[in-house]
PDB file of C-alpha atoms in Angstrom:
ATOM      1  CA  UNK A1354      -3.122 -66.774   2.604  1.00 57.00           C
ATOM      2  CA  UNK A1355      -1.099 -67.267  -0.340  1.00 62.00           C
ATOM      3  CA  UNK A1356       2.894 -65.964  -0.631  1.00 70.00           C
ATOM      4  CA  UNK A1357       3.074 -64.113  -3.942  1.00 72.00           C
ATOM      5  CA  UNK A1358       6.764 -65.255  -3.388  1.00 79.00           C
ATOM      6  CA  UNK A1359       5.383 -68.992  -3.580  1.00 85.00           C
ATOM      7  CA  UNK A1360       6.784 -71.150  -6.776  1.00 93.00           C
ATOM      8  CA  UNK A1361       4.511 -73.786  -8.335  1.00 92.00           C
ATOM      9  CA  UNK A1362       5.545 -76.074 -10.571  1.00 95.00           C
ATOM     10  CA  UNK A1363       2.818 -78.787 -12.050  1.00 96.00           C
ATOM     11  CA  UNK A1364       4.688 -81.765 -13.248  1.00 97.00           C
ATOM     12  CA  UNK A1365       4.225 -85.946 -13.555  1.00 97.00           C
ATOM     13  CA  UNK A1366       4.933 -88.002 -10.575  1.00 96.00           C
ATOM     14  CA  UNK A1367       8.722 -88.946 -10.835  1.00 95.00           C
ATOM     15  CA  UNK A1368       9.944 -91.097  -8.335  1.00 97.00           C
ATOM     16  CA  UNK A1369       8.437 -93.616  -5.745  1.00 96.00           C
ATOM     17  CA  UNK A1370       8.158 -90.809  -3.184  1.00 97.00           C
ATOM     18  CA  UNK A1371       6.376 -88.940  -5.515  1.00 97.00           C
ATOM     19  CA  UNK A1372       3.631 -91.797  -6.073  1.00 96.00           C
ATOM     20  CA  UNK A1373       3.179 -92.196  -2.755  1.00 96.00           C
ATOM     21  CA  UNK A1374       2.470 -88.195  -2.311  1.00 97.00           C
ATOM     22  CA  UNK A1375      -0.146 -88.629  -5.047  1.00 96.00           C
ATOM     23  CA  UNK A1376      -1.749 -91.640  -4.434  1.00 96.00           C
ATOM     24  CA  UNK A1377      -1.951 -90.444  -0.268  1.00 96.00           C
ATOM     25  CA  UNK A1378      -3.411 -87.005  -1.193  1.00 97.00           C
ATOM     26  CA  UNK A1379      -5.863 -88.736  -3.830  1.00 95.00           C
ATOM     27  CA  UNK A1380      -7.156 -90.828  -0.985  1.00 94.00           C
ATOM     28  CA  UNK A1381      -7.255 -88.221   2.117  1.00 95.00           C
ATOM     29  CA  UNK A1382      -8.680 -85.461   0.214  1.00 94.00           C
ATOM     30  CA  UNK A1383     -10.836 -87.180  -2.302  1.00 92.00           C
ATOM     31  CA  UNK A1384     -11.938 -90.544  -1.655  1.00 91.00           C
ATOM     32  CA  UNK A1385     -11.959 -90.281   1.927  1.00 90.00           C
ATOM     33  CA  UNK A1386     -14.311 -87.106   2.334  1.00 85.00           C
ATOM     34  CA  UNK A1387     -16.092 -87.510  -1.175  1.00 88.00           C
ATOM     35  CA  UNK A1388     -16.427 -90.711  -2.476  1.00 88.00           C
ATOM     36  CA  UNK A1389     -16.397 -93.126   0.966  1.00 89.00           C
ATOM     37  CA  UNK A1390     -18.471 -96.051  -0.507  1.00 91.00           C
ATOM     38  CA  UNK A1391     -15.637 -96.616  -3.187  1.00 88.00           C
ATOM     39  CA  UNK A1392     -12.159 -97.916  -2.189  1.00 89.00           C
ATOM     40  CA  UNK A1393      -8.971 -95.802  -3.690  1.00 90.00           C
ATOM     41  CA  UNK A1394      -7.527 -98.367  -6.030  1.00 92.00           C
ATOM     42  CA  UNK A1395      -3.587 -97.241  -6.737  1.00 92.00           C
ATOM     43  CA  UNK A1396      -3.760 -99.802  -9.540  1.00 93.00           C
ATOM     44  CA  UNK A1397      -6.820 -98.823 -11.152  1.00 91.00           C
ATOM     45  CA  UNK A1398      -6.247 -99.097 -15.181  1.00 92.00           C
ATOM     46  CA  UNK A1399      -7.995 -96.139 -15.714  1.00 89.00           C
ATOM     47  CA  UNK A1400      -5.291 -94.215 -13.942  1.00 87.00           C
ATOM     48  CA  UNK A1401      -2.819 -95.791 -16.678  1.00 88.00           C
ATOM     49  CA  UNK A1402      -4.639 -95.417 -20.008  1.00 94.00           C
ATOM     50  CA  UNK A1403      -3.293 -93.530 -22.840  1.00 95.00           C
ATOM     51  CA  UNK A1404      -3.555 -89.881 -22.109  1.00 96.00           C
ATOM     52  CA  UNK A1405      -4.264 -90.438 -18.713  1.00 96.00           C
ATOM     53  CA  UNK A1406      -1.281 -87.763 -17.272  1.00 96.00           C
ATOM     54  CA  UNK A1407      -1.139 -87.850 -13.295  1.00 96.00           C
ATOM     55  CA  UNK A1408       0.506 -84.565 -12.171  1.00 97.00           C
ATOM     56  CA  UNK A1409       1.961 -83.038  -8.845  1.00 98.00           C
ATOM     57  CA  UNK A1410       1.301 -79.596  -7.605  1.00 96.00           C
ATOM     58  CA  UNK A1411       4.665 -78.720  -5.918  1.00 96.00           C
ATOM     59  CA  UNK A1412       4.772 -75.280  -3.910  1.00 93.00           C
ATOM     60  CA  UNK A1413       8.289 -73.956  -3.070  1.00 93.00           C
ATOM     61  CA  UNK A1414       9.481 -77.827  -3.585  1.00 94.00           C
ATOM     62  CA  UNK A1415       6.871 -79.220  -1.811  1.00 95.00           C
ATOM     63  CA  UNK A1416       3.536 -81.272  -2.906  1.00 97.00           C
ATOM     64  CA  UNK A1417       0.782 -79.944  -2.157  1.00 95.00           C
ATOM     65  CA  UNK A1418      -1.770 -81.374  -4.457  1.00 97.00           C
ATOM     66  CA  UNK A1419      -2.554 -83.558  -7.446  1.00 97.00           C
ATOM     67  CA  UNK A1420      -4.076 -83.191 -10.495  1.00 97.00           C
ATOM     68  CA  UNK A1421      -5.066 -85.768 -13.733  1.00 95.00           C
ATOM     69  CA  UNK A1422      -5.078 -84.420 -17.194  1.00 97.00           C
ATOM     70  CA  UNK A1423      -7.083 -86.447 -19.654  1.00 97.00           C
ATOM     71  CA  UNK A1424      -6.743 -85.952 -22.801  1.00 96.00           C
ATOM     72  CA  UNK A1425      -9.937 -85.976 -24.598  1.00 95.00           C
ATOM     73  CA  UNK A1426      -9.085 -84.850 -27.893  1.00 94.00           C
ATOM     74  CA  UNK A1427      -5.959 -83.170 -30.293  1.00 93.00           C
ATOM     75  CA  UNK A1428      -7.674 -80.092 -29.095  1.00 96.00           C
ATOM     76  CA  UNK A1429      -9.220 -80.779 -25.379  1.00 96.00           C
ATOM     77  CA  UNK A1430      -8.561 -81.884 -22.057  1.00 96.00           C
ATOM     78  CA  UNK A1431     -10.263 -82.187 -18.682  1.00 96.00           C
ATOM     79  CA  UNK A1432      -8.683 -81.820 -15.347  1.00 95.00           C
ATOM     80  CA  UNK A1433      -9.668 -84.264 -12.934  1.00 91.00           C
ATOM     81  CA  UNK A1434      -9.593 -85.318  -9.356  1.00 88.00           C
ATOM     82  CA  UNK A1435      -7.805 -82.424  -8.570  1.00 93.00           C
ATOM     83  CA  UNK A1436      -6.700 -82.437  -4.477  1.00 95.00           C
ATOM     84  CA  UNK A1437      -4.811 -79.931  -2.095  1.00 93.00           C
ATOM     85  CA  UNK A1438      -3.306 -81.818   1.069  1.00 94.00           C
ATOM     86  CA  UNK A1439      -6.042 -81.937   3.825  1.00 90.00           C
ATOM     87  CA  UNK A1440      -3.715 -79.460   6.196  1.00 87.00           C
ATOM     88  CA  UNK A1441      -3.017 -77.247   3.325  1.00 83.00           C
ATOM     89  CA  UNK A1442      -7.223 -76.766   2.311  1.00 85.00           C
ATOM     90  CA  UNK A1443      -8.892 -73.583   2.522  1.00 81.00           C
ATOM     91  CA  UNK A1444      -5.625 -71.261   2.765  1.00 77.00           C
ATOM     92  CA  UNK A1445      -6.211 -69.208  -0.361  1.00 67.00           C
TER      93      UNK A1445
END
């Protein structure tokens, strides 16, 4: 269960560790379990197109999960492949 004392924080990927975080939790909790007939591509240009904004869910300084914004419009966005770390799933 949840800590109401837990801090989140959702922010862009901003070191090497932090790429390898999201591109390991985009693969074990995504591709892996959801999608196993397509490889996870770290390079994939669609993760790098304009208003394309990978983002880190860190908990109490830790990540925990990932997130993609895409920007569809000035005035909409969708969230997607969204992940929690496989050992951190189904905790509230």
């Amino acid at each position: 269960m949840a800590d109401p004392r837990d801090r989140y924080t959702l922010r862009p990927p901003q070191s090497s560790d932090d790429w390898i975080a999201y591109h390991a939790i985009r693969r074990d909790a995504i591709f892996a379990p959801l999608l196993p007939r397509h490889a996870y591509d770290e390079h994939d240009p669609d993760e790098f197109k304009p208003g394309h904004l990978p983002h880190l869910l860190v908990r109490n300084g830790e990540i925990i999960g990932t997130v993609r914004i895409d920007l569809i419009d000035p005035t909409q966005a969708g969230l997607r492949l969204i992940g929690i770390r496989n050992d951190l799933q189904r905790q509230g």
